[in-house]
Structures are given as C-alpha cells and as structure tokens.
Amino acid sequence: MLGRIAEEQERAIGEVAEEAGLARHVSAPSIKGSVEMDWSSEDERRAFLASLLADCAAVSALAKEAECGGEELELIEQVIRQDVEEDPGEGTPKIRRGVAKERMPSVIDPEMRHGHKSSGRGYTGHKAHVAVSETGVIVDVDVTAPSQSEGSKVSEAIDASRAVTGSEIDDVLGDCAYSTRNAQAQAEQSDVTLTTKMPGHRRGFFAPGDFTVNEDGTEATCPAGQASEKCVRRDDGYVHQWSGERCGACALREQCTKAARRTLMVPPDFHERRARER
Ligand code: SF4
C-alpha cells in the first residue's frame, strides 16, 4: 500500500514511509527480522502484533486520504479479519486459533484457499475440474476455490465438452467426488449417465448397504435384525442409533462398530447411492 501511495503521489516509497512513521516496513527485507524481541514471550508477541495493526491503520488512513489502494485496502482488511481476534479477557489483539472460513492464505494469490482431499489430508491452492475425452484429450478445464464442489461443475463441463468436441455425450465417468447428489442431478439434467467410483467403507465393517432401510429413511434395521432405537432428523436426512446396551451384547459388534454404539446416516439419496454402488 505504501508503494501504491508513493506511485500515486509520484514520490519515493522510502520518503512516504518515513513521513508516515512506517520506515521499518521498507528499510528491512523482513519485518520480523527487523525487530529485536523475545519470540517465546506471549506478551511481546501480542505487543508486536498490536504495533503491526497500528501500522495497518495508519497506512489505510493514508491510502484513503490519497484516494488509492482500494484493492490493497480490502486485502489487508481481510487478512486482519481472518487472522486476528480480540482476546475477550484482556481486550488486546491476538492471532486467531484455527482456520477462519474461506481464509485467504496468500496475498500474492488472493483466490487461493485451504481445502481437503479427504478428512485427514488438507491442501492449500485451487481445485481443477478437468474433462477428458475417451481418447485421452483434455476437452475442458476450470479452476475454482477448493470449497466449490465437483458436482457444481458437471453441467458446465458437459456443455463445454460438447461444444469443443462437437460430439454427443451420453456417458461420463467420474471419480469419487462426483458421486454426490448435486453431481448426479446435474448429469441427469444434461441427459448424461454419470458413473462414478463410490466412497469406500471401513474394511471388515458393515457398510450402509448391509442395513435395511425403509423407503422414506425413517426406519432402519441392522444386520443383527435389530430395529434402530432412536431416529433423529439431520439436515434433510436422518440419523439412526442403536443403544450401547444392545450393541454391547451383540455377537456381530466386532464387524459393526468400534464405538460404544452404532449410528447410521441416512441421507435423502440413501437408496440411490446403494443402487449406484451395486
Ligand atoms: S452392533 Fe448394534 S447395530 Fe451393529 S449389528 Fe449389533 S446390534 Fe446391530
């Protein structure tokens, strides 16, 4: 932002920074390297953070006065919002614990986000949506934030692939991420049969398909022939539960659950998923 202001005022960045009392941000290659402090001290770290926030406020005011740096202003405000919070006890700022929703990890690439390949494997970057023809030619590529599901791009990918190849497309293969309801609905809308790999289940344990579930999902019977003892609404589906008492005394428990009691998620497309698994 100091650079933008200097550019706007046709002055040297050092001069602008010096005048605003922000010289430390341009005189040293690294702001962290420019301070002498005890990094193991929570109090010193918080004091340093507070001084950085004061610098941000000063440069923001300067940019507004100079009527420039709109994008940079938004970026710096977003970084502060996502990474800093006020300690409710002491009223001082501190680095936020955990990851804010839609956190922007890089100011160099503001569209980059954190995502997950699986529940245990995270990544930071973008998500590529790639359509490949039967002959192995890439016919469509799109890049989105990791939070955008694969399913949301199915129609667009099919339309683009049809346009690029000039061919009719009736059948599409997708990986596991395309097994969602949204992906299937979009494929149906585009008149395409979408066949995907289905999410795996823990090896050696009963899978959802081993349970008997009625049409509307409100009744479920486990492989031991026991009806669920509790059924609660979750989002637009149901969660069935068997009691710890019943599961504890069950001869099939080893194949069913490691927890004290078994639960079964029944989303609205429970039966469709079983059909697709078959
Ligand atoms: S452990 Fe519980 S849910 Fe699983 S088969 Fe036995 S009684 Fe049924």
PDB file of C-alpha atoms and ligand atoms in Angstrom:
ATOM      1  CA  MET A   1       0.000   0.000   0.000  1.00  0.00           C
ATOM      2  CA  LEU A   2       2.929   2.304   0.689  1.00  0.00           C
ATOM      3  CA  GLY A   3       4.095   1.516  -2.849  1.00  0.00           C
ATOM      4  CA  ARG A   4       0.676   2.404  -4.287  1.00  0.00           C
ATOM      5  CA  ILE A   5       0.589   5.691  -2.361  1.00  0.00           C
ATOM      6  CA  ALA A   6       4.126   6.580  -3.491  1.00  0.00           C
ATOM      7  CA  GLU A   7       3.170   5.779  -7.079  1.00  0.00           C
ATOM      8  CA  GLU A   8       0.036   7.917  -6.828  1.00  0.00           C
ATOM      9  CA  GLN A   9       1.974  10.858  -5.372  1.00  0.00           C
ATOM     10  CA  GLU A  10       4.982  10.321  -7.667  1.00  0.00           C
ATOM     11  CA  ARG A  11       7.344  10.134  -4.710  1.00  0.00           C
ATOM     12  CA  ALA A  12       9.885   7.634  -3.436  1.00  0.00           C
ATOM     13  CA  ILE A  13       8.393   4.897  -1.266  1.00  0.00           C
ATOM     14  CA  GLY A  14      11.070   5.473   1.405  1.00  0.00           C
ATOM     15  CA  GLU A  15      10.073   9.105   1.699  1.00  0.00           C
ATOM     16  CA  VAL A  16       6.380   8.302   2.069  1.00  0.00           C
ATOM     17  CA  ALA A  17       7.119   5.576   4.637  1.00  0.00           C
ATOM     18  CA  GLU A  18       9.479   7.816   6.603  1.00  0.00           C
ATOM     19  CA  GLU A  19       6.929  10.623   6.749  1.00  0.00           C
ATOM     20  CA  ALA A  20       4.212   8.222   7.987  1.00  0.00           C
ATOM     21  CA  GLY A  21       6.475   6.691  10.642  1.00  0.00           C
ATOM     22  CA  LEU A  22       6.406   3.374   8.771  1.00  0.00           C
ATOM     23  CA  ALA A  23      10.002   3.238   7.588  1.00  0.00           C
ATOM     24  CA  ARG A  24      10.590  -0.188   9.155  1.00  0.00           C
ATOM     25  CA  HIS A  25       8.310  -1.698   6.513  1.00  0.00           C
ATOM     26  CA  VAL A  26      10.527  -0.635   3.627  1.00  0.00           C
ATOM     27  CA  SER A  27      14.010  -0.426   5.158  1.00  0.00           C
ATOM     28  CA  ALA A  28      14.308  -4.095   6.172  1.00  0.00           C
ATOM     29  CA  PRO A  29      13.790  -7.101   3.883  1.00  0.00           C
ATOM     30  CA  SER A  30      11.652  -8.738   6.570  1.00  0.00           C
ATOM     31  CA  ILE A  31       9.534  -7.031   9.196  1.00  0.00           C
ATOM     32  CA  LYS A  32      10.044  -9.977  11.556  1.00  0.00           C
ATOM     33  CA  GLY A  33      13.797  -9.764  11.090  1.00  0.00           C
ATOM     34  CA  SER A  34      13.773  -6.034  11.782  1.00  0.00           C
ATOM     35  CA  VAL A  35      12.621  -6.305  15.402  1.00  0.00           C
ATOM     36  CA  GLU A  36      14.516  -7.494  18.399  1.00  0.00           C
ATOM     37  CA  MET A  37      12.162  -9.251  20.728  1.00  0.00           C
ATOM     38  CA  ASP A  38      11.696 -12.438  22.666  1.00  0.00           C
ATOM     39  CA  TRP A  39       9.516 -14.532  20.319  1.00  0.00           C
ATOM     40  CA  SER A  40       8.789 -17.037  23.095  1.00  0.00           C
ATOM     41  CA  SER A  41       7.066 -14.314  25.133  1.00  0.00           C
ATOM     42  CA  GLU A  42       3.294 -14.159  24.552  1.00  0.00           C
ATOM     43  CA  ASP A  43       3.204 -10.557  25.849  1.00  0.00           C
ATOM     44  CA  GLU A  44       5.930  -9.423  23.455  1.00  0.00           C
ATOM     45  CA  ARG A  45       4.314 -11.184  20.516  1.00  0.00           C
ATOM     46  CA  ARG A  46       0.982  -9.522  21.275  1.00  0.00           C
ATOM     47  CA  ALA A  47       2.640  -6.113  21.627  1.00  0.00           C
ATOM     48  CA  PHE A  48       4.331  -6.642  18.243  1.00  0.00           C
ATOM     49  CA  LEU A  49       1.014  -7.656  16.677  1.00  0.00           C
ATOM     50  CA  ALA A  50      -0.655  -4.556  18.145  1.00  0.00           C
ATOM     51  CA  SER A  51       2.088  -2.361  16.645  1.00  0.00           C
ATOM     52  CA  LEU A  52       1.575  -4.009  13.224  1.00  0.00           C
ATOM     53  CA  LEU A  53      -2.164  -3.371  13.424  1.00  0.00           C
ATOM     54  CA  ALA A  54      -1.477   0.259  14.300  1.00  0.00           C
ATOM     55  CA  ASP A  55       0.774   0.473  11.216  1.00  0.00           C
ATOM     56  CA  CYS A  56      -2.001  -1.058   9.102  1.00  0.00           C
ATOM     57  CA  ALA A  57      -4.467   1.511  10.416  1.00  0.00           C
ATOM     58  CA  ALA A  58      -2.003   4.312   9.673  1.00  0.00           C
ATOM     59  CA  VAL A  59      -1.303   3.186   6.106  1.00  0.00           C
ATOM     60  CA  SER A  60      -5.015   2.589   5.477  1.00  0.00           C
ATOM     61  CA  ALA A  61      -5.809   6.145   6.578  1.00  0.00           C
ATOM     62  CA  LEU A  62      -3.008   7.417   4.351  1.00  0.00           C
ATOM     63  CA  ALA A  63      -4.298   5.459   1.353  1.00  0.00           C
ATOM     64  CA  LYS A  64      -7.842   6.724   1.858  1.00  0.00           C
ATOM     65  CA  GLU A  65      -6.531  10.265   2.060  1.00  0.00           C
ATOM     66  CA  ALA A  66      -4.568   9.732  -1.155  1.00  0.00           C
ATOM     67  CA  GLU A  67      -7.641   8.060  -2.709  1.00  0.00           C
ATOM     68  CA  CYS A  68      -5.763   4.956  -3.846  1.00  0.00           C
ATOM     69  CA  GLY A  69      -5.049   1.345  -2.899  1.00  0.00           C
ATOM     70  CA  GLY A  70      -8.676   0.168  -2.946  1.00  0.00           C
ATOM     71  CA  GLU A  71      -7.776  -3.480  -3.660  1.00  0.00           C
ATOM     72  CA  GLU A  72      -4.826  -3.486  -1.290  1.00  0.00           C
ATOM     73  CA  LEU A  73      -7.014  -1.951   1.399  1.00  0.00           C
ATOM     74  CA  GLU A  74      -9.568  -4.711   1.021  1.00  0.00           C
ATOM     75  CA  LEU A  75      -6.815  -7.341   1.133  1.00  0.00           C
ATOM     76  CA  ILE A  76      -5.253  -6.025   4.311  1.00  0.00           C
ATOM     77  CA  GLU A  77      -8.657  -5.690   5.968  1.00  0.00           C
ATOM     78  CA  GLN A  78      -9.500  -9.267   5.006  1.00  0.00           C
ATOM     79  CA  VAL A  79      -6.190 -10.587   6.379  1.00  0.00           C
ATOM     80  CA  ILE A  80      -6.823  -8.803   9.690  1.00  0.00           C
ATOM     81  CA  ARG A  81     -10.421 -10.046   9.871  1.00  0.00           C
ATOM     82  CA  GLN A  82      -9.478 -13.680   9.215  1.00  0.00           C
ATOM     83  CA  ASP A  83      -6.275 -13.967  11.229  1.00  0.00           C
ATOM     84  CA  VAL A  84      -6.672 -11.626  14.212  1.00  0.00           C
ATOM     85  CA  GLU A  85      -9.179 -11.613  17.035  1.00  0.00           C
ATOM     86  CA  GLU A  86      -9.552  -9.717  20.250  1.00  0.00           C
ATOM     87  CA  ASP A  87      -8.772 -11.516  23.481  1.00  0.00           C
ATOM     88  CA  PRO A  88     -12.077 -11.143  25.350  1.00  0.00           C
ATOM     89  CA  GLY A  89     -10.307 -11.188  28.733  1.00  0.00           C
ATOM     90  CA  GLU A  90      -7.603  -8.624  28.066  1.00  0.00           C
ATOM     91  CA  GLY A  91      -9.097  -6.654  25.181  1.00  0.00           C
ATOM     92  CA  THR A  92      -5.807  -6.960  23.247  1.00  0.00           C
ATOM     93  CA  PRO A  93      -5.464  -8.416  19.749  1.00  0.00           C
ATOM     94  CA  LYS A  94      -4.120 -11.931  19.261  1.00  0.00           C
ATOM     95  CA  ILE A  95      -3.620 -14.324  16.355  1.00  0.00           C
ATOM     96  CA  ARG A  96      -6.801 -16.320  15.809  1.00  0.00           C
ATOM     97  CA  ARG A  97      -6.608 -20.038  16.619  1.00  0.00           C
ATOM     98  CA  GLY A  98      -7.900 -22.379  13.922  1.00  0.00           C
ATOM     99  CA  VAL A  99      -8.765 -21.501  10.351  1.00  0.00           C
ATOM    100  CA  ALA A 100     -11.431 -18.919   9.511  1.00  0.00           C
ATOM    101  CA  LYS A 101     -13.989 -19.964   6.892  1.00  0.00           C
ATOM    102  CA  GLU A 102     -12.812 -19.097   3.379  1.00  0.00           C
ATOM    103  CA  ARG A 103      -9.453 -17.970   4.804  1.00  0.00           C
ATOM    104  CA  MET A 104      -7.168 -16.392   2.206  1.00  0.00           C
ATOM    105  CA  PRO A 105      -3.722 -17.971   2.795  1.00  0.00           C
ATOM    106  CA  SER A 106      -1.788 -15.815   0.307  1.00  0.00           C
ATOM    107  CA  VAL A 107      -1.985 -12.115  -0.512  1.00  0.00           C
ATOM    108  CA  ILE A 108       0.021 -12.800  -3.702  1.00  0.00           C
ATOM    109  CA  ASP A 109      -2.725 -15.153  -4.924  1.00  0.00           C
ATOM    110  CA  PRO A 110      -5.907 -13.911  -3.197  1.00  0.00           C
ATOM    111  CA  GLU A 111      -8.107 -16.609  -4.776  1.00  0.00           C
ATOM    112  CA  MET A 112      -6.103 -19.432  -3.176  1.00  0.00           C
ATOM    113  CA  ARG A 113      -7.873 -21.290  -0.340  1.00  0.00           C
ATOM    114  CA  HIS A 114      -7.420 -24.226   2.040  1.00  0.00           C
ATOM    115  CA  GLY A 115      -9.142 -27.434   1.006  1.00  0.00           C
ATOM    116  CA  HIS A 116      -9.314 -31.138   1.787  1.00  0.00           C
ATOM    117  CA  LYS A 117      -8.541 -34.158  -0.382  1.00  0.00           C
ATOM    118  CA  SER A 118     -10.064 -36.291   2.375  1.00  0.00           C
ATOM    119  CA  SER A 119     -10.952 -35.725   6.028  1.00  0.00           C
ATOM    120  CA  GLY A 120      -7.306 -36.261   7.024  1.00  0.00           C
ATOM    121  CA  ARG A 121      -5.497 -34.715   4.030  1.00  0.00           C
ATOM    122  CA  GLY A 122      -5.571 -30.995   3.508  1.00  0.00           C
ATOM    123  CA  TYR A 123      -4.028 -28.823   0.809  1.00  0.00           C
ATOM    124  CA  THR A 124      -3.702 -25.160   0.002  1.00  0.00           C
ATOM    125  CA  GLY A 125      -4.384 -23.989  -3.516  1.00  0.00           C
ATOM    126  CA  HIS A 126      -7.117 -24.321  -6.100  1.00  0.00           C
ATOM    127  CA  LYS A 127      -9.327 -27.067  -7.398  1.00  0.00           C
ATOM    128  CA  ALA A 128      -9.061 -28.139 -11.034  1.00  0.00           C
ATOM    129  CA  HIS A 129     -12.122 -29.522 -12.777  1.00  0.00           C
ATOM    130  CA  VAL A 130     -10.923 -31.492 -15.789  1.00  0.00           C
ATOM    131  CA  ALA A 131     -12.955 -33.221 -18.513  1.00  0.00           C
ATOM    132  CA  VAL A 132     -11.133 -35.758 -20.676  1.00  0.00           C
ATOM    133  CA  SER A 133     -12.410 -37.413 -23.834  1.00  0.00           C
ATOM    134  CA  GLU A 134     -12.393 -41.175 -24.314  1.00  0.00           C
ATOM    135  CA  THR A 135      -9.246 -40.810 -26.406  1.00  0.00           C
ATOM    136  CA  GLY A 136      -7.429 -39.045 -23.572  1.00  0.00           C
ATOM    137  CA  VAL A 137      -7.652 -35.474 -24.847  1.00  0.00           C
ATOM    138  CA  ILE A 138      -8.408 -32.793 -22.255  1.00  0.00           C
ATOM    139  CA  VAL A 139     -11.513 -31.037 -23.559  1.00  0.00           C
ATOM    140  CA  ASP A 140     -12.405 -28.733 -20.657  1.00  0.00           C
ATOM    141  CA  VAL A 141     -10.587 -27.261 -17.678  1.00  0.00           C
ATOM    142  CA  ASP A 142     -11.919 -24.985 -14.975  1.00  0.00           C
ATOM    143  CA  VAL A 143     -10.269 -23.738 -11.802  1.00  0.00           C
ATOM    144  CA  THR A 144     -12.209 -22.834  -8.661  1.00  0.00           C
ATOM    145  CA  ALA A 145     -11.709 -22.445  -4.942  1.00  0.00           C
ATOM    146  CA  PRO A 146     -11.368 -25.798  -3.117  1.00  0.00           C
ATOM    147  CA  SER A 147     -14.703 -25.227  -1.400  1.00  0.00           C
ATOM    148  CA  GLN A 148     -16.602 -25.412  -4.696  1.00  0.00           C
ATOM    149  CA  SER A 149     -17.810 -28.981  -5.073  1.00  0.00           C
ATOM    150  CA  GLU A 150     -17.092 -31.066  -8.152  1.00  0.00           C
ATOM    151  CA  GLY A 151     -20.807 -31.625  -8.521  1.00  0.00           C
ATOM    152  CA  SER A 152     -21.464 -27.950  -9.131  1.00  0.00           C
ATOM    153  CA  LYS A 153     -19.418 -28.035 -12.350  1.00  0.00           C
ATOM    154  CA  VAL A 154     -20.843 -31.124 -14.045  1.00  0.00           C
ATOM    155  CA  SER A 155     -23.336 -29.352 -16.346  1.00  0.00           C
ATOM    156  CA  GLU A 156     -20.803 -26.729 -17.379  1.00  0.00           C
ATOM    157  CA  ALA A 157     -18.137 -29.373 -18.098  1.00  0.00           C
ATOM    158  CA  ILE A 158     -20.565 -31.414 -20.204  1.00  0.00           C
ATOM    159  CA  ASP A 159     -21.760 -28.357 -22.155  1.00  0.00           C
ATOM    160  CA  ALA A 160     -18.187 -27.225 -22.780  1.00  0.00           C
ATOM    161  CA  SER A 161     -17.090 -30.724 -23.806  1.00  0.00           C
ATOM    162  CA  ARG A 162     -19.996 -30.997 -26.247  1.00  0.00           C
ATOM    163  CA  ALA A 163     -19.141 -27.608 -27.723  1.00  0.00           C
ATOM    164  CA  VAL A 164     -15.404 -28.348 -28.060  1.00  0.00           C
ATOM    165  CA  THR A 165     -15.730 -31.866 -29.484  1.00  0.00           C
ATOM    166  CA  GLY A 166     -18.920 -31.339 -31.459  1.00  0.00           C
ATOM    167  CA  SER A 167     -19.923 -34.796 -30.236  1.00  0.00           C
ATOM    168  CA  GLU A 168     -22.982 -36.030 -28.416  1.00  0.00           C
ATOM    169  CA  ILE A 169     -22.071 -37.162 -24.890  1.00  0.00           C
ATOM    170  CA  ASP A 170     -24.226 -39.838 -23.255  1.00  0.00           C
ATOM    171  CA  ASP A 171     -21.932 -41.466 -20.713  1.00  0.00           C
ATOM    172  CA  VAL A 172     -19.461 -39.901 -18.312  1.00  0.00           C
ATOM    173  CA  LEU A 173     -17.110 -41.482 -15.790  1.00  0.00           C
ATOM    174  CA  GLY A 174     -16.160 -39.551 -12.670  1.00  0.00           C
ATOM    175  CA  ASP A 175     -14.077 -40.139  -9.602  1.00  0.00           C
ATOM    176  CA  CYS A 176     -15.491 -40.441  -6.108  1.00  0.00           C
ATOM    177  CA  ALA A 177     -16.018 -36.688  -5.726  1.00  0.00           C
ATOM    178  CA  TYR A 178     -18.674 -36.851  -8.471  1.00  0.00           C
ATOM    179  CA  SER A 179     -20.822 -39.359  -6.566  1.00  0.00           C
ATOM    180  CA  THR A 180     -22.758 -36.566  -4.832  1.00  0.00           C
ATOM    181  CA  ARG A 181     -26.446 -35.811  -5.277  1.00  0.00           C
ATOM    182  CA  ASN A 182     -25.661 -32.478  -6.882  1.00  0.00           C
ATOM    183  CA  ALA A 183     -23.361 -34.084  -9.483  1.00  0.00           C
ATOM    184  CA  GLN A 184     -25.938 -36.746 -10.287  1.00  0.00           C
ATOM    185  CA  ALA A 185     -28.740 -34.177 -10.570  1.00  0.00           C
ATOM    186  CA  GLN A 186     -26.671 -32.031 -12.940  1.00  0.00           C
ATOM    187  CA  ALA A 187     -25.777 -35.063 -15.060  1.00  0.00           C
ATOM    188  CA  GLU A 188     -29.423 -36.046 -15.272  1.00  0.00           C
ATOM    189  CA  GLN A 189     -30.333 -32.518 -16.311  1.00  0.00           C
ATOM    190  CA  SER A 190     -27.707 -32.681 -19.047  1.00  0.00           C
ATOM    191  CA  ASP A 191     -29.083 -36.031 -20.230  1.00  0.00           C
ATOM    192  CA  VAL A 192     -25.944 -37.912 -19.324  1.00  0.00           C
ATOM    193  CA  THR A 193     -25.391 -41.126 -17.376  1.00  0.00           C
ATOM    194  CA  LEU A 194     -22.738 -40.382 -14.767  1.00  0.00           C
ATOM    195  CA  THR A 195     -20.955 -43.447 -13.395  1.00  0.00           C
ATOM    196  CA  THR A 196     -18.578 -42.833 -10.511  1.00  0.00           C
ATOM    197  CA  LYS A 197     -16.453 -44.615  -8.039  1.00  0.00           C
ATOM    198  CA  MET A 198     -18.317 -44.661  -4.711  1.00  0.00           C
ATOM    199  CA  PRO A 199     -16.811 -43.687  -1.345  1.00  0.00           C
ATOM    200  CA  GLY A 200     -15.294 -46.703   0.382  1.00  0.00           C
ATOM    201  CA  HIS A 201     -16.310 -48.030   3.769  1.00  0.00           C
ATOM    202  CA  ARG A 202     -14.116 -49.243   6.550  1.00  0.00           C
ATOM    203  CA  ARG A 203     -12.771 -52.651   5.518  1.00  0.00           C
ATOM    204  CA  GLY A 204     -14.107 -55.511   7.612  1.00  0.00           C
ATOM    205  CA  PHE A 205     -17.040 -53.452   8.927  1.00  0.00           C
ATOM    206  CA  PHE A 206     -20.679 -53.440   7.881  1.00  0.00           C
ATOM    207  CA  ALA A 207     -21.387 -50.815   5.216  1.00  0.00           C
ATOM    208  CA  PRO A 208     -24.659 -48.821   4.932  1.00  0.00           C
ATOM    209  CA  GLY A 209     -25.805 -51.343   2.317  1.00  0.00           C
ATOM    210  CA  ASP A 210     -25.785 -54.086   4.970  1.00  0.00           C
ATOM    211  CA  PHE A 211     -28.604 -52.299   6.820  1.00  0.00           C
ATOM    212  CA  THR A 212     -32.256 -52.485   5.801  1.00  0.00           C
ATOM    213  CA  VAL A 213     -33.795 -49.030   5.487  1.00  0.00           C
ATOM    214  CA  ASN A 214     -37.374 -48.277   4.523  1.00  0.00           C
ATOM    215  CA  GLU A 215     -38.280 -46.056   1.582  1.00  0.00           C
ATOM    216  CA  ASP A 216     -38.500 -42.720   3.403  1.00  0.00           C
ATOM    217  CA  GLY A 217     -35.495 -43.441   5.660  1.00  0.00           C
ATOM    218  CA  THR A 218     -37.391 -43.320   8.948  1.00  0.00           C
ATOM    219  CA  GLU A 219     -36.920 -47.000   9.827  1.00  0.00           C
ATOM    220  CA  ALA A 220     -33.660 -48.952   9.855  1.00  0.00           C
ATOM    221  CA  THR A 221     -32.764 -52.496  10.837  1.00  0.00           C
ATOM    222  CA  CYS A 222     -29.164 -53.555  11.463  1.00  0.00           C
ATOM    223  CA  PRO A 223     -27.501 -56.797  10.223  1.00  0.00           C
ATOM    224  CA  ALA A 224     -28.361 -58.422  13.576  1.00  0.00           C
ATOM    225  CA  GLY A 225     -32.041 -57.829  12.812  1.00  0.00           C
ATOM    226  CA  GLN A 226     -32.453 -55.087  15.421  1.00  0.00           C
ATOM    227  CA  ALA A 227     -34.528 -52.002  14.649  1.00  0.00           C
ATOM    228  CA  SER A 228     -32.852 -48.677  15.484  1.00  0.00           C
ATOM    229  CA  GLU A 229     -33.833 -47.309  18.879  1.00  0.00           C
ATOM    230  CA  LYS A 230     -33.573 -43.655  18.030  1.00  0.00           C
ATOM    231  CA  CYS A 231     -34.064 -41.740  14.804  1.00  0.00           C
ATOM    232  CA  VAL A 232     -33.326 -38.011  14.629  1.00  0.00           C
ATOM    233  CA  ARG A 233     -33.569 -35.543  11.760  1.00  0.00           C
ATOM    234  CA  ARG A 234     -30.168 -34.302  10.468  1.00  0.00           C
ATOM    235  CA  ASP A 235     -30.185 -31.714   7.654  1.00  0.00           C
ATOM    236  CA  ASP A 236     -32.527 -33.241   5.092  1.00  0.00           C
ATOM    237  CA  GLY A 237     -31.941 -36.856   6.165  1.00  0.00           C
ATOM    238  CA  TYR A 238     -31.970 -38.991   9.325  1.00  0.00           C
ATOM    239  CA  VAL A 239     -29.511 -40.447  11.805  1.00  0.00           C
ATOM    240  CA  HIS A 240     -30.407 -43.821  13.317  1.00  0.00           C
ATOM    241  CA  GLN A 241     -28.895 -45.009  16.568  1.00  0.00           C
ATOM    242  CA  TRP A 242     -28.656 -48.319  18.355  1.00  0.00           C
ATOM    243  CA  SER A 243     -28.067 -48.230  22.113  1.00  0.00           C
ATOM    244  CA  GLY A 244     -24.764 -49.084  23.792  1.00  0.00           C
ATOM    245  CA  GLU A 245     -26.585 -51.747  25.751  1.00  0.00           C
ATOM    246  CA  ARG A 246     -27.805 -53.516  22.633  1.00  0.00           C
ATOM    247  CA  CYS A 247     -24.563 -53.185  20.672  1.00  0.00           C
ATOM    248  CA  GLY A 248     -22.507 -54.194  23.717  1.00  0.00           C
ATOM    249  CA  ALA A 249     -24.328 -57.529  23.896  1.00  0.00           C
ATOM    250  CA  CYS A 250     -24.310 -58.152  20.132  1.00  0.00           C
ATOM    251  CA  ALA A 251     -22.339 -61.061  18.640  1.00  0.00           C
ATOM    252  CA  LEU A 252     -21.747 -59.018  15.426  1.00  0.00           C
ATOM    253  CA  ARG A 253     -20.338 -55.996  17.201  1.00  0.00           C
ATOM    254  CA  GLU A 254     -16.742 -56.616  16.008  1.00  0.00           C
ATOM    255  CA  GLN A 255     -17.905 -56.201  12.406  1.00  0.00           C
ATOM    256  CA  CYS A 256     -20.145 -53.265  13.171  1.00  0.00           C
ATOM    257  CA  THR A 257     -18.531 -50.570  15.291  1.00  0.00           C
ATOM    258  CA  LYS A 258     -15.587 -49.696  17.481  1.00  0.00           C
ATOM    259  CA  ALA A 259     -17.657 -47.047  19.271  1.00  0.00           C
ATOM    260  CA  ALA A 260     -19.917 -47.711  22.233  1.00  0.00           C
ATOM    261  CA  ARG A 261     -22.939 -47.759  19.925  1.00  0.00           C
ATOM    262  CA  ARG A 262     -23.636 -47.807  16.207  1.00  0.00           C
ATOM    263  CA  THR A 263     -25.118 -44.925  14.227  1.00  0.00           C
ATOM    264  CA  LEU A 264     -26.241 -44.896  10.613  1.00  0.00           C
ATOM    265  CA  MET A 265     -26.580 -41.779   8.488  1.00  0.00           C
ATOM    266  CA  VAL A 266     -29.479 -41.924   6.069  1.00  0.00           C
ATOM    267  CA  PRO A 267     -29.291 -39.034   3.575  1.00  0.00           C
ATOM    268  CA  PRO A 268     -32.233 -38.491   1.204  1.00  0.00           C
ATOM    269  CA  ASP A 269     -30.424 -40.338  -1.613  1.00  0.00           C
ATOM    270  CA  PHE A 270     -29.579 -43.356   0.587  1.00  0.00           C
ATOM    271  CA  HIS A 271     -31.264 -45.869  -1.742  1.00  0.00           C
ATOM    272  CA  GLU A 272     -29.954 -44.271  -4.928  1.00  0.00           C
ATOM    273  CA  ARG A 273     -26.438 -44.499  -3.527  1.00  0.00           C
ATOM    274  CA  ARG A 274     -26.868 -48.205  -2.824  1.00  0.00           C
ATOM    275  CA  ALA A 275     -28.132 -48.729  -6.375  1.00  0.00           C
ATOM    276  CA  ARG A 276     -25.115 -46.852  -7.738  1.00  0.00           C
ATOM    277  CA  GLU A 277     -22.782 -48.903  -5.540  1.00  0.00           C
ATOM    278  CA  ARG A 278     -24.274 -52.072  -6.999  1.00  0.00           C
TER     279      ARG A 278
HETATM  280  S1  SF4 B   1     -23.530 -53.854  16.961  1.00  0.00           S
HETATM  281 FE1  SF4 B   1     -25.528 -52.910  17.273  1.00  0.00          FE
HETATM  282  S2  SF4 B   1     -26.112 -52.075  15.290  1.00  0.00           S
HETATM  283 FE2  SF4 B   1     -24.415 -53.460  14.962  1.00  0.00          FE
HETATM  284  S3  SF4 B   1     -25.343 -55.398  14.369  1.00  0.00           S
HETATM  285 FE3  SF4 B   1     -25.056 -55.455  16.578  1.00  0.00          FE
HETATM  286  S4  SF4 B   1     -26.919 -54.635  17.499  1.00  0.00           S
HETATM  287 FE4  SF4 B   1     -26.925 -54.129  15.347  1.00  0.00          FE
END
